[in-house]
mmCIF file with all atom_site columns, C-alpha atoms and ligand atoms in Angstrom:
data_model
loop_
_atom_site.group_PDB
_atom_site.id
_atom_site.type_symbol
_atom_site.label_atom_id
_atom_site.label_alt_id
_atom_site.label_comp_id
_atom_site.label_asym_id
_atom_site.label_entity_id
_atom_site.label_seq_id
_atom_site.pdbx_PDB_ins_code
_atom_site.Cartn_x
_atom_site.Cartn_y
_atom_site.Cartn_z
_atom_site.occupancy
_atom_site.B_iso_or_equiv
_atom_site.pdbx_formal_charge
_atom_site.auth_seq_id
_atom_site.auth_comp_id
_atom_site.auth_asym_id
_atom_site.auth_atom_id
_atom_site.pdbx_PDB_model_num
ATOM   1   C  CA  . MET A 1 1   ? 61.032 -78.855 245.586 1.00 0.00 ? 1   MET A CA  1
ATOM   2   C  CA  . PRO A 1 2   ? 61.754 -78.957 249.329 1.00 0.00 ? 2   PRO A CA  1
ATOM   3   C  CA  . GLN A 1 3   ? 65.446 -78.672 250.135 1.00 0.00 ? 3   GLN A CA  1
ATOM   4   C  CA  . ARG A 1 4   ? 67.243 -81.300 252.210 1.00 0.00 ? 4   ARG A CA  1
ATOM   5   C  CA  . PRO A 1 5   ? 68.565 -79.663 255.382 1.00 0.00 ? 5   PRO A CA  1
ATOM   6   C  CA  . TYR A 1 6   ? 72.150 -78.508 255.150 1.00 0.00 ? 6   TYR A CA  1
ATOM   7   C  CA  . VAL A 1 7   ? 74.777 -76.443 256.925 1.00 0.00 ? 7   VAL A CA  1
ATOM   8   C  CA  . ILE A 1 8   ? 77.426 -74.210 255.422 1.00 0.00 ? 8   ILE A CA  1
ATOM   9   C  CA  . ASP A 1 9   ? 81.078 -74.634 256.394 1.00 0.00 ? 9   ASP A CA  1
ATOM   10  C  CA  . GLN A 1 10  ? 83.301 -71.649 255.717 1.00 0.00 ? 10  GLN A CA  1
ATOM   11  C  CA  . MET A 1 11  ? 85.903 -72.326 253.034 1.00 0.00 ? 11  MET A CA  1
ATOM   12  C  CA  . ILE A 1 12  ? 87.275 -68.862 252.107 1.00 0.00 ? 12  ILE A CA  1
ATOM   13  C  CA  . SER A 1 13  ? 86.921 -65.937 254.493 1.00 0.00 ? 13  SER A CA  1
ATOM   14  C  CA  . ALA A 1 14  ? 85.743 -62.470 253.476 1.00 0.00 ? 14  ALA A CA  1
ATOM   15  C  CA  . LYS A 1 15  ? 89.214 -61.190 254.351 1.00 0.00 ? 15  LYS A CA  1
ATOM   16  C  CA  . SER A 1 16  ? 90.965 -63.686 252.062 1.00 0.00 ? 16  SER A CA  1
ATOM   17  C  CA  . ILE A 1 17  ? 88.580 -62.842 249.231 1.00 0.00 ? 17  ILE A CA  1
ATOM   18  C  CA  . ALA A 1 18  ? 89.296 -59.124 249.609 1.00 0.00 ? 18  ALA A CA  1
ATOM   19  C  CA  . ALA A 1 19  ? 93.070 -59.727 249.669 1.00 0.00 ? 19  ALA A CA  1
ATOM   20  C  CA  . ARG A 1 20  ? 92.928 -61.902 246.558 1.00 0.00 ? 20  ARG A CA  1
ATOM   21  C  CA  . ILE A 1 21  ? 90.794 -59.364 244.691 1.00 0.00 ? 21  ILE A CA  1
ATOM   22  C  CA  . GLU A 1 22  ? 93.329 -56.688 245.465 1.00 0.00 ? 22  GLU A CA  1
ATOM   23  C  CA  . GLU A 1 23  ? 96.072 -58.890 243.977 1.00 0.00 ? 23  GLU A CA  1
ATOM   24  C  CA  . LEU A 1 24  ? 93.971 -59.648 240.905 1.00 0.00 ? 24  LEU A CA  1
ATOM   25  C  CA  . SER A 1 25  ? 93.213 -55.983 240.404 1.00 0.00 ? 25  SER A CA  1
ATOM   26  C  CA  . HIS A 1 26  ? 96.942 -55.174 240.152 1.00 0.00 ? 26  HIS A CA  1
ATOM   27  C  CA  . VAL A 1 27  ? 97.387 -57.799 237.448 1.00 0.00 ? 27  VAL A CA  1
ATOM   28  C  CA  . LEU A 1 28  ? 94.292 -56.602 235.578 1.00 0.00 ? 28  LEU A CA  1
ATOM   29  C  CA  . GLN A 1 29  ? 95.409 -53.023 235.912 1.00 0.00 ? 29  GLN A CA  1
ATOM   30  C  CA  . ASP A 1 30  ? 98.671 -53.972 234.151 1.00 0.00 ? 30  ASP A CA  1
ATOM   31  C  CA  . GLU A 1 31  ? 96.833 -56.065 231.566 1.00 0.00 ? 31  GLU A CA  1
ATOM   32  C  CA  . PHE A 1 32  ? 94.526 -53.227 230.540 1.00 0.00 ? 32  PHE A CA  1
ATOM   33  C  CA  . ASN A 1 33  ? 96.874 -50.328 231.238 1.00 0.00 ? 33  ASN A CA  1
ATOM   34  C  CA  . GLY A 1 34  ? 96.346 -47.623 228.602 1.00 0.00 ? 34  GLY A CA  1
ATOM   35  C  CA  . THR A 1 35  ? 92.896 -48.791 227.529 1.00 0.00 ? 35  THR A CA  1
ATOM   36  C  CA  . ASN A 1 36  ? 90.578 -45.985 226.453 1.00 0.00 ? 36  ASN A CA  1
ATOM   37  C  CA  . LYS A 1 37  ? 87.568 -48.014 227.586 1.00 0.00 ? 37  LYS A CA  1
ATOM   38  C  CA  . LEU A 1 38  ? 87.250 -51.344 229.298 1.00 0.00 ? 38  LEU A CA  1
ATOM   39  C  CA  . VAL A 1 39  ? 83.858 -53.026 229.213 1.00 0.00 ? 39  VAL A CA  1
ATOM   40  C  CA  . VAL A 1 40  ? 83.524 -55.174 232.314 1.00 0.00 ? 40  VAL A CA  1
ATOM   41  C  CA  . VAL A 1 41  ? 80.904 -57.839 231.650 1.00 0.00 ? 41  VAL A CA  1
ATOM   42  C  CA  . GLY A 1 42  ? 79.356 -59.538 234.665 1.00 0.00 ? 42  GLY A CA  1
ATOM   43  C  CA  . LEU A 1 43  ? 77.622 -62.876 234.234 1.00 0.00 ? 43  LEU A CA  1
ATOM   44  C  CA  . LEU A 1 44  ? 74.353 -62.768 236.100 1.00 0.00 ? 44  LEU A CA  1
ATOM   45  C  CA  . ARG A 1 45  ? 73.546 -63.466 238.716 1.00 0.00 ? 45  ARG A CA  1
ATOM   46  C  CA  . GLY A 1 46  ? 76.419 -65.064 240.614 1.00 0.00 ? 46  GLY A CA  1
ATOM   47  C  CA  . SER A 1 47  ? 79.073 -62.477 239.749 1.00 0.00 ? 47  SER A CA  1
ATOM   48  C  CA  . PHE A 1 48  ? 77.261 -59.442 241.144 1.00 0.00 ? 48  PHE A CA  1
ATOM   49  C  CA  . VAL A 1 49  ? 79.191 -59.237 244.417 1.00 0.00 ? 49  VAL A CA  1
ATOM   50  C  CA  . PHE A 1 50  ? 82.557 -60.060 242.838 1.00 0.00 ? 50  PHE A CA  1
ATOM   51  C  CA  . ILE A 1 51  ? 82.142 -57.489 240.045 1.00 0.00 ? 51  ILE A CA  1
ATOM   52  C  CA  . ALA A 1 52  ? 81.124 -54.816 242.567 1.00 0.00 ? 52  ALA A CA  1
ATOM   53  C  CA  . ASP A 1 53  ? 84.278 -55.361 244.621 1.00 0.00 ? 53  ASP A CA  1
ATOM   54  C  CA  . LEU A 1 54  ? 86.543 -55.826 241.596 1.00 0.00 ? 54  LEU A CA  1
ATOM   55  C  CA  . VAL A 1 55  ? 85.600 -52.650 239.695 1.00 0.00 ? 55  VAL A CA  1
ATOM   56  C  CA  . ARG A 1 56  ? 86.166 -50.545 242.798 1.00 0.00 ? 56  ARG A CA  1
ATOM   57  C  CA  . GLU A 1 57  ? 89.788 -51.739 242.814 1.00 0.00 ? 57  GLU A CA  1
ATOM   58  C  CA  . LEU A 1 58  ? 90.338 -50.821 239.146 1.00 0.00 ? 58  LEU A CA  1
ATOM   59  C  CA  . ASP A 1 59  ? 91.581 -47.349 238.335 1.00 0.00 ? 59  ASP A CA  1
ATOM   60  C  CA  . LEU A 1 60  ? 90.684 -47.529 234.634 1.00 0.00 ? 60  LEU A CA  1
ATOM   61  C  CA  . PRO A 1 61  ? 88.016 -45.975 232.398 1.00 0.00 ? 61  PRO A CA  1
ATOM   62  C  CA  . ILE A 1 62  ? 85.428 -48.726 232.617 1.00 0.00 ? 62  ILE A CA  1
ATOM   63  C  CA  . GLU A 1 63  ? 81.843 -49.420 231.680 1.00 0.00 ? 63  GLU A CA  1
ATOM   64  C  CA  . VAL A 1 64  ? 79.833 -52.173 233.289 1.00 0.00 ? 64  VAL A CA  1
ATOM   65  C  CA  . ASP A 1 65  ? 77.466 -54.417 231.379 1.00 0.00 ? 65  ASP A CA  1
ATOM   66  C  CA  . PHE A 1 66  ? 75.727 -57.677 232.190 1.00 0.00 ? 66  PHE A CA  1
ATOM   67  C  CA  . LEU A 1 67  ? 74.890 -60.880 230.427 1.00 0.00 ? 67  LEU A CA  1
ATOM   68  C  CA  . GLU A 1 68  ? 72.825 -63.790 231.662 1.00 0.00 ? 68  GLU A CA  1
ATOM   69  C  CA  . ALA A 1 69  ? 73.379 -67.339 230.535 1.00 0.00 ? 69  ALA A CA  1
ATOM   70  C  CA  . SER A 1 70  ? 71.180 -70.277 231.459 1.00 0.00 ? 70  SER A CA  1
ATOM   71  C  CA  . SER A 1 71  ? 72.578 -72.193 234.379 1.00 0.00 ? 71  SER A CA  1
ATOM   72  C  CA  . TYR A 1 72  ? 71.819 -74.896 236.858 1.00 0.00 ? 72  TYR A CA  1
ATOM   73  C  CA  . GLY A 1 73  ? 68.229 -74.039 237.582 1.00 0.00 ? 73  GLY A CA  1
ATOM   74  C  CA  . ASP A 1 74  ? 67.651 -75.072 241.152 1.00 0.00 ? 74  ASP A CA  1
ATOM   75  C  CA  . GLY A 1 75  ? 69.792 -78.178 241.116 1.00 0.00 ? 75  GLY A CA  1
ATOM   76  C  CA  . MET A 1 76  ? 73.451 -78.937 241.547 1.00 0.00 ? 76  MET A CA  1
ATOM   77  C  CA  . GLU A 1 77  ? 74.169 -80.160 238.027 1.00 0.00 ? 77  GLU A CA  1
ATOM   78  C  CA  . SER A 1 78  ? 75.302 -78.130 235.047 1.00 0.00 ? 78  SER A CA  1
ATOM   79  C  CA  . SER A 1 79  ? 72.863 -77.959 232.142 1.00 0.00 ? 79  SER A CA  1
ATOM   80  C  CA  . ARG A 1 80  ? 75.680 -78.279 229.547 1.00 0.00 ? 80  ARG A CA  1
ATOM   81  C  CA  . GLU A 1 81  ? 73.635 -76.633 226.841 1.00 0.00 ? 81  GLU A CA  1
ATOM   82  C  CA  . VAL A 1 82  ? 74.191 -72.916 227.361 1.00 0.00 ? 82  VAL A CA  1
ATOM   83  C  CA  . ARG A 1 83  ? 71.642 -70.342 226.236 1.00 0.00 ? 83  ARG A CA  1
ATOM   84  C  CA  . ILE A 1 84  ? 71.863 -66.564 226.411 1.00 0.00 ? 84  ILE A CA  1
ATOM   85  C  CA  . LEU A 1 85  ? 68.891 -65.344 228.460 1.00 0.00 ? 85  LEU A CA  1
ATOM   86  C  CA  . LYS A 1 86  ? 69.896 -61.672 228.552 1.00 0.00 ? 86  LYS A CA  1
ATOM   87  C  CA  . ASP A 1 87  ? 72.365 -60.131 226.156 1.00 0.00 ? 87  ASP A CA  1
ATOM   88  C  CA  . LEU A 1 88  ? 74.645 -57.110 226.612 1.00 0.00 ? 88  LEU A CA  1
ATOM   89  C  CA  . ARG A 1 89  ? 73.153 -53.650 226.210 1.00 0.00 ? 89  ARG A CA  1
ATOM   90  C  CA  . GLY A 1 90  ? 76.228 -52.235 224.512 1.00 0.00 ? 90  GLY A CA  1
ATOM   91  C  CA  . ALA A 1 91  ? 78.396 -53.129 221.517 1.00 0.00 ? 91  ALA A CA  1
ATOM   92  C  CA  . ILE A 1 92  ? 81.891 -54.484 222.180 1.00 0.00 ? 92  ILE A CA  1
ATOM   93  C  CA  . GLU A 1 93  ? 83.417 -54.281 218.707 1.00 0.00 ? 93  GLU A CA  1
ATOM   94  C  CA  . ASN A 1 94  ? 86.971 -52.886 218.972 1.00 0.00 ? 94  ASN A CA  1
ATOM   95  C  CA  . ARG A 1 95  ? 86.575 -52.627 222.724 1.00 0.00 ? 95  ARG A CA  1
ATOM   96  C  CA  . ASP A 1 96  ? 88.629 -54.153 225.501 1.00 0.00 ? 96  ASP A CA  1
ATOM   97  C  CA  . VAL A 1 97  ? 86.432 -56.597 227.367 1.00 0.00 ? 97  VAL A CA  1
ATOM   98  C  CA  . LEU A 1 98  ? 86.796 -58.350 230.709 1.00 0.00 ? 98  LEU A CA  1
ATOM   99  C  CA  . VAL A 1 99  ? 84.274 -61.110 231.419 1.00 0.00 ? 99  VAL A CA  1
ATOM   100 C  CA  . VAL A 1 100 ? 83.677 -61.622 235.136 1.00 0.00 ? 100 VAL A CA  1
ATOM   101 C  CA  . GLU A 1 101 ? 82.346 -64.971 236.383 1.00 0.00 ? 101 GLU A CA  1
ATOM   102 C  CA  . ASP A 1 102 ? 81.752 -66.323 239.866 1.00 0.00 ? 102 ASP A CA  1
ATOM   103 C  CA  . ILE A 1 103 ? 82.864 -69.903 239.328 1.00 0.00 ? 103 ILE A CA  1
ATOM   104 C  CA  . VAL A 1 104 ? 84.043 -72.171 236.525 1.00 0.00 ? 104 VAL A CA  1
ATOM   105 C  CA  . ASP A 1 105 ? 82.828 -75.723 236.972 1.00 0.00 ? 105 ASP A CA  1
ATOM   106 C  CA  . THR A 1 106 ? 82.378 -77.906 233.871 1.00 0.00 ? 106 THR A CA  1
ATOM   107 C  CA  . GLY A 1 107 ? 83.549 -74.927 231.801 1.00 0.00 ? 107 GLY A CA  1
ATOM   108 C  CA  . HIS A 1 108 ? 80.561 -74.960 229.427 1.00 0.00 ? 108 HIS A CA  1
ATOM   109 C  CA  . THR A 1 109 ? 79.219 -71.537 230.423 1.00 0.00 ? 109 THR A CA  1
ATOM   110 C  CA  . LEU A 1 110 ? 82.365 -69.441 230.112 1.00 0.00 ? 110 LEU A CA  1
ATOM   111 C  CA  . ASN A 1 111 ? 83.573 -71.406 227.097 1.00 0.00 ? 111 ASN A CA  1
ATOM   112 C  CA  . HIS A 1 112 ? 80.320 -70.688 225.280 1.00 0.00 ? 112 HIS A CA  1
ATOM   113 C  CA  . VAL A 1 113 ? 80.067 -67.058 226.390 1.00 0.00 ? 113 VAL A CA  1
ATOM   114 C  CA  . THR A 1 114 ? 83.648 -66.113 225.497 1.00 0.00 ? 114 THR A CA  1
ATOM   115 C  CA  . LYS A 1 115 ? 83.352 -67.774 222.060 1.00 0.00 ? 115 LYS A CA  1
ATOM   116 C  CA  . MET A 1 116 ? 80.095 -65.939 221.429 1.00 0.00 ? 116 MET A CA  1
ATOM   117 C  CA  . LEU A 1 117 ? 81.589 -62.584 222.468 1.00 0.00 ? 117 LEU A CA  1
ATOM   118 C  CA  . LEU A 1 118 ? 84.683 -63.147 220.303 1.00 0.00 ? 118 LEU A CA  1
ATOM   119 C  CA  . THR A 1 119 ? 82.453 -63.288 217.201 1.00 0.00 ? 119 THR A CA  1
ATOM   120 C  CA  . ARG A 1 120 ? 81.691 -59.597 217.925 1.00 0.00 ? 120 ARG A CA  1
ATOM   121 C  CA  . ASN A 1 121 ? 85.333 -58.700 217.328 1.00 0.00 ? 121 ASN A CA  1
ATOM   122 C  CA  . PRO A 1 122 ? 86.399 -57.076 220.580 1.00 0.00 ? 122 PRO A CA  1
ATOM   123 C  CA  . ALA A 1 123 ? 89.902 -55.574 220.526 1.00 0.00 ? 123 ALA A CA  1
ATOM   124 C  CA  . ARG A 1 124 ? 90.853 -57.784 223.466 1.00 0.00 ? 124 ARG A CA  1
ATOM   125 C  CA  . LEU A 1 125 ? 88.847 -60.207 225.553 1.00 0.00 ? 125 LEU A CA  1
ATOM   126 C  CA  . LYS A 1 126 ? 89.960 -61.652 228.867 1.00 0.00 ? 126 LYS A CA  1
ATOM   127 C  CA  . SER A 1 127 ? 88.096 -63.553 231.543 1.00 0.00 ? 127 SER A CA  1
ATOM   128 C  CA  . VAL A 1 128 ? 88.381 -63.632 235.291 1.00 0.00 ? 128 VAL A CA  1
ATOM   129 C  CA  . ALA A 1 129 ? 86.693 -66.121 237.603 1.00 0.00 ? 129 ALA A CA  1
ATOM   130 C  CA  . LEU A 1 130 ? 86.729 -65.840 241.361 1.00 0.00 ? 130 LEU A CA  1
ATOM   131 C  CA  . LEU A 1 131 ? 86.639 -69.619 241.777 1.00 0.00 ? 131 LEU A CA  1
ATOM   132 C  CA  . ASP A 1 132 ? 87.630 -72.582 239.642 1.00 0.00 ? 132 ASP A CA  1
ATOM   133 C  CA  . LYS A 1 133 ? 86.962 -76.288 240.126 1.00 0.00 ? 133 LYS A CA  1
ATOM   134 C  CA  . PRO A 1 134 ? 89.499 -77.733 237.641 1.00 0.00 ? 134 PRO A CA  1
ATOM   135 C  CA  . SER A 1 135 ? 88.680 -81.346 238.544 1.00 0.00 ? 135 SER A CA  1
ATOM   136 C  CA  . ARG A 1 136 ? 85.130 -80.911 237.202 1.00 0.00 ? 136 ARG A CA  1
ATOM   137 C  CA  . ARG A 1 137 ? 86.098 -79.680 233.733 1.00 0.00 ? 137 ARG A CA  1
ATOM   138 C  CA  . GLU A 1 138 ? 84.275 -81.168 230.738 1.00 0.00 ? 138 GLU A CA  1
ATOM   139 C  CA  . VAL A 1 139 ? 85.569 -78.794 228.062 1.00 0.00 ? 139 VAL A CA  1
ATOM   140 C  CA  . ASP A 1 140 ? 89.096 -77.493 227.550 1.00 0.00 ? 140 ASP A CA  1
ATOM   141 C  CA  . PHE A 1 141 ? 88.704 -74.053 229.055 1.00 0.00 ? 141 PHE A CA  1
ATOM   142 C  CA  . ARG A 1 142 ? 90.636 -72.017 231.577 1.00 0.00 ? 142 ARG A CA  1
ATOM   143 C  CA  . ALA A 1 143 ? 89.822 -68.447 232.601 1.00 0.00 ? 143 ALA A CA  1
ATOM   144 C  CA  . ASP A 1 144 ? 92.711 -66.046 232.021 1.00 0.00 ? 144 ASP A CA  1
ATOM   145 C  CA  . TYR A 1 145 ? 92.670 -65.076 235.692 1.00 0.00 ? 145 TYR A CA  1
ATOM   146 C  CA  . VAL A 1 146 ? 91.416 -67.090 238.647 1.00 0.00 ? 146 VAL A CA  1
ATOM   147 C  CA  . GLY A 1 147 ? 90.999 -66.082 242.267 1.00 0.00 ? 147 GLY A CA  1
ATOM   148 C  CA  . PHE A 1 148 ? 91.081 -69.508 243.907 1.00 0.00 ? 148 PHE A CA  1
ATOM   149 C  CA  . ASP A 1 149 ? 91.224 -73.093 242.697 1.00 0.00 ? 149 ASP A CA  1
ATOM   150 C  CA  . ILE A 1 150 ? 88.904 -75.145 244.890 1.00 0.00 ? 150 ILE A CA  1
ATOM   151 C  CA  . PRO A 1 151 ? 88.125 -78.860 245.225 1.00 0.00 ? 151 PRO A CA  1
ATOM   152 C  CA  . ASP A 1 152 ? 84.945 -80.478 243.956 1.00 0.00 ? 152 ASP A CA  1
ATOM   153 C  CA  . GLU A 1 153 ? 82.553 -79.066 246.547 1.00 0.00 ? 153 GLU A CA  1
ATOM   154 C  CA  . PHE A 1 154 ? 79.263 -77.248 246.074 1.00 0.00 ? 154 PHE A CA  1
ATOM   155 C  CA  . VAL A 1 155 ? 79.861 -73.714 247.329 1.00 0.00 ? 155 VAL A CA  1
ATOM   156 C  CA  . VAL A 1 156 ? 77.670 -70.738 248.204 1.00 0.00 ? 156 VAL A CA  1
ATOM   157 C  CA  . GLY A 1 157 ? 78.064 -67.143 249.338 1.00 0.00 ? 157 GLY A CA  1
ATOM   158 C  CA  . TYR A 1 158 ? 79.656 -63.974 248.010 1.00 0.00 ? 158 TYR A CA  1
ATOM   159 C  CA  . GLY A 1 159 ? 77.009 -63.878 245.270 1.00 0.00 ? 159 GLY A CA  1
ATOM   160 C  CA  . ILE A 1 160 ? 76.870 -67.628 244.667 1.00 0.00 ? 160 ILE A CA  1
ATOM   161 C  CA  . ASP A 1 161 ? 73.639 -69.459 245.383 1.00 0.00 ? 161 ASP A CA  1
ATOM   162 C  CA  . PHE A 1 162 ? 72.137 -72.816 246.121 1.00 0.00 ? 162 PHE A CA  1
ATOM   163 C  CA  . ALA A 1 163 ? 68.589 -72.705 244.693 1.00 0.00 ? 163 ALA A CA  1
ATOM   164 C  CA  . GLN A 1 164 ? 68.769 -68.878 244.917 1.00 0.00 ? 164 GLN A CA  1
ATOM   165 C  CA  . ARG A 1 165 ? 69.671 -68.843 248.603 1.00 0.00 ? 165 ARG A CA  1
ATOM   166 C  CA  . ASN A 1 166 ? 72.828 -67.795 250.454 1.00 0.00 ? 166 ASN A CA  1
ATOM   167 C  CA  . ARG A 1 167 ? 74.054 -65.214 247.922 1.00 0.00 ? 167 ARG A CA  1
ATOM   168 C  CA  . ASN A 1 168 ? 74.332 -62.658 250.718 1.00 0.00 ? 168 ASN A CA  1
ATOM   169 C  CA  . LEU A 1 169 ? 76.908 -64.539 252.792 1.00 0.00 ? 169 LEU A CA  1
ATOM   170 C  CA  . PRO A 1 170 ? 80.071 -62.417 252.958 1.00 0.00 ? 170 PRO A CA  1
ATOM   171 C  CA  . TYR A 1 171 ? 82.329 -65.489 252.664 1.00 0.00 ? 171 TYR A CA  1
ATOM   172 C  CA  . ILE A 1 172 ? 82.504 -68.618 250.502 1.00 0.00 ? 172 ILE A CA  1
ATOM   173 C  CA  . GLY A 1 173 ? 81.228 -71.732 252.225 1.00 0.00 ? 173 GLY A CA  1
ATOM   174 C  CA  . LYS A 1 174 ? 80.621 -75.306 251.216 1.00 0.00 ? 174 LYS A CA  1
ATOM   175 C  CA  . VAL A 1 175 ? 77.242 -76.966 251.469 1.00 0.00 ? 175 VAL A CA  1
ATOM   176 C  CA  . ARG A 1 176 ? 77.106 -79.998 253.738 1.00 0.00 ? 176 ARG A CA  1
ATOM   177 C  CA  . PHE A 1 177 ? 73.874 -81.969 253.977 1.00 0.00 ? 177 PHE A CA  1
ATOM   178 C  CA  . THR A 1 178 ? 72.897 -83.000 257.481 1.00 0.00 ? 178 THR A CA  1
HETATM 179 P  P1  . IMP B 2 .   ? 79.815 -74.463 234.270 1.00 0.00 ? 201 IMP B P1  1
HETATM 180 O  O1  . IMP B 2 .   ? 79.130 -74.125 232.994 1.00 0.00 ? 201 IMP B O1  1
HETATM 181 O  O2  . IMP B 2 .   ? 79.610 -75.914 234.649 1.00 0.00 ? 201 IMP B O2  1
HETATM 182 O  O3  . IMP B 2 .   ? 81.273 -74.084 234.304 1.00 0.00 ? 201 IMP B O3  1
HETATM 183 O  O4  . IMP B 2 .   ? 79.056 -73.756 235.419 1.00 0.00 ? 201 IMP B O4  1
HETATM 184 C  C1  . IMP B 2 .   ? 79.235 -72.474 235.735 1.00 0.00 ? 201 IMP B C1  1
HETATM 185 C  C2  . IMP B 2 .   ? 78.043 -71.983 236.533 1.00 0.00 ? 201 IMP B C2  1
HETATM 186 O  O5  . IMP B 2 .   ? 77.479 -72.983 237.358 1.00 0.00 ? 201 IMP B O5  1
HETATM 187 C  C3  . IMP B 2 .   ? 78.493 -70.889 237.452 1.00 0.00 ? 201 IMP B C3  1
HETATM 188 O  O6  . IMP B 2 .   ? 78.318 -69.648 236.857 1.00 0.00 ? 201 IMP B O6  1
HETATM 189 C  C4  . IMP B 2 .   ? 77.574 -71.057 238.629 1.00 0.00 ? 201 IMP B C4  1
HETATM 190 O  O7  . IMP B 2 .   ? 76.402 -70.305 238.413 1.00 0.00 ? 201 IMP B O7  1
HETATM 191 C  C5  . IMP B 2 .   ? 77.198 -72.489 238.638 1.00 0.00 ? 201 IMP B C5  1
HETATM 192 N  N1  . IMP B 2 .   ? 77.971 -73.242 239.638 1.00 0.00 ? 201 IMP B N1  1
HETATM 193 C  C6  . IMP B 2 .   ? 79.042 -74.032 239.432 1.00 0.00 ? 201 IMP B C6  1
HETATM 194 N  N2  . IMP B 2 .   ? 79.517 -74.541 240.562 1.00 0.00 ? 201 IMP B N2  1
HETATM 195 C  C7  . IMP B 2 .   ? 78.725 -74.050 241.540 1.00 0.00 ? 201 IMP B C7  1
HETATM 196 C  C8  . IMP B 2 .   ? 78.725 -74.201 242.972 1.00 0.00 ? 201 IMP B C8  1
HETATM 197 O  O8  . IMP B 2 .   ? 79.555 -74.896 243.590 1.00 0.00 ? 201 IMP B O8  1
HETATM 198 N  N3  . IMP B 2 .   ? 77.753 -73.517 243.634 1.00 0.00 ? 201 IMP B N3  1
HETATM 199 C  C9  . IMP B 2 .   ? 76.826 -72.752 243.002 1.00 0.00 ? 201 IMP B C9  1
HETATM 200 N  N4  . IMP B 2 .   ? 76.800 -72.568 241.688 1.00 0.00 ? 201 IMP B N4  1
HETATM 201 C  C10 . IMP B 2 .   ? 77.742 -73.231 240.953 1.00 0.00 ? 201 IMP B C10 1
HETATM 202 MG MG1 . MG  B 3 .   ? 76.610 -68.520 237.116 1.00 0.00 ? 202 MG  B MG1 1
#
């Protein structure tokens, strides 16, 4: 499907993202202080840049694993029905787990994923999302830690895509059709 032309207006600079991740890492460091192993679970694909920056700020014994849930496809609307396309490689029973997501929108994805992971009896499970659009919520879900609350705008960059494009932007920008 051909894309309507659009421009990207910067919303959160690379510098602000880095500063916020440093703050979050202090809080997470306290949260998981003393853990003998923290499994950091990135939700593919949007979280790949965030997880890379976040784990390098954490001075904890961590493992990294990934999970892929079905998402938007190439559109701008949430699918609501969440399916697991790629499951974790490792077991999380009795483990401390941190789920890392790029953005919480309707809430369906993280709500479904955290519930599913809780059935595997982790010792502790927390979630962190870089971005949150609270005004778009359709289910009662809030990540334990959030980088930035943002308004109802379609955003790209820092791992986040529009029809698979723009993931490599170092900042978060909003899509504006021209
Ligand atoms: P939710 O299930 O509606 O909360 O959607 C979460 C997923 O939708 C995120 O992991 C993103 O992949 C995608 N998403 C939500 N908002 C945006 C956006 O503004 N830009 C790009 N992807 C988004
Ligand atoms: Mg996603």
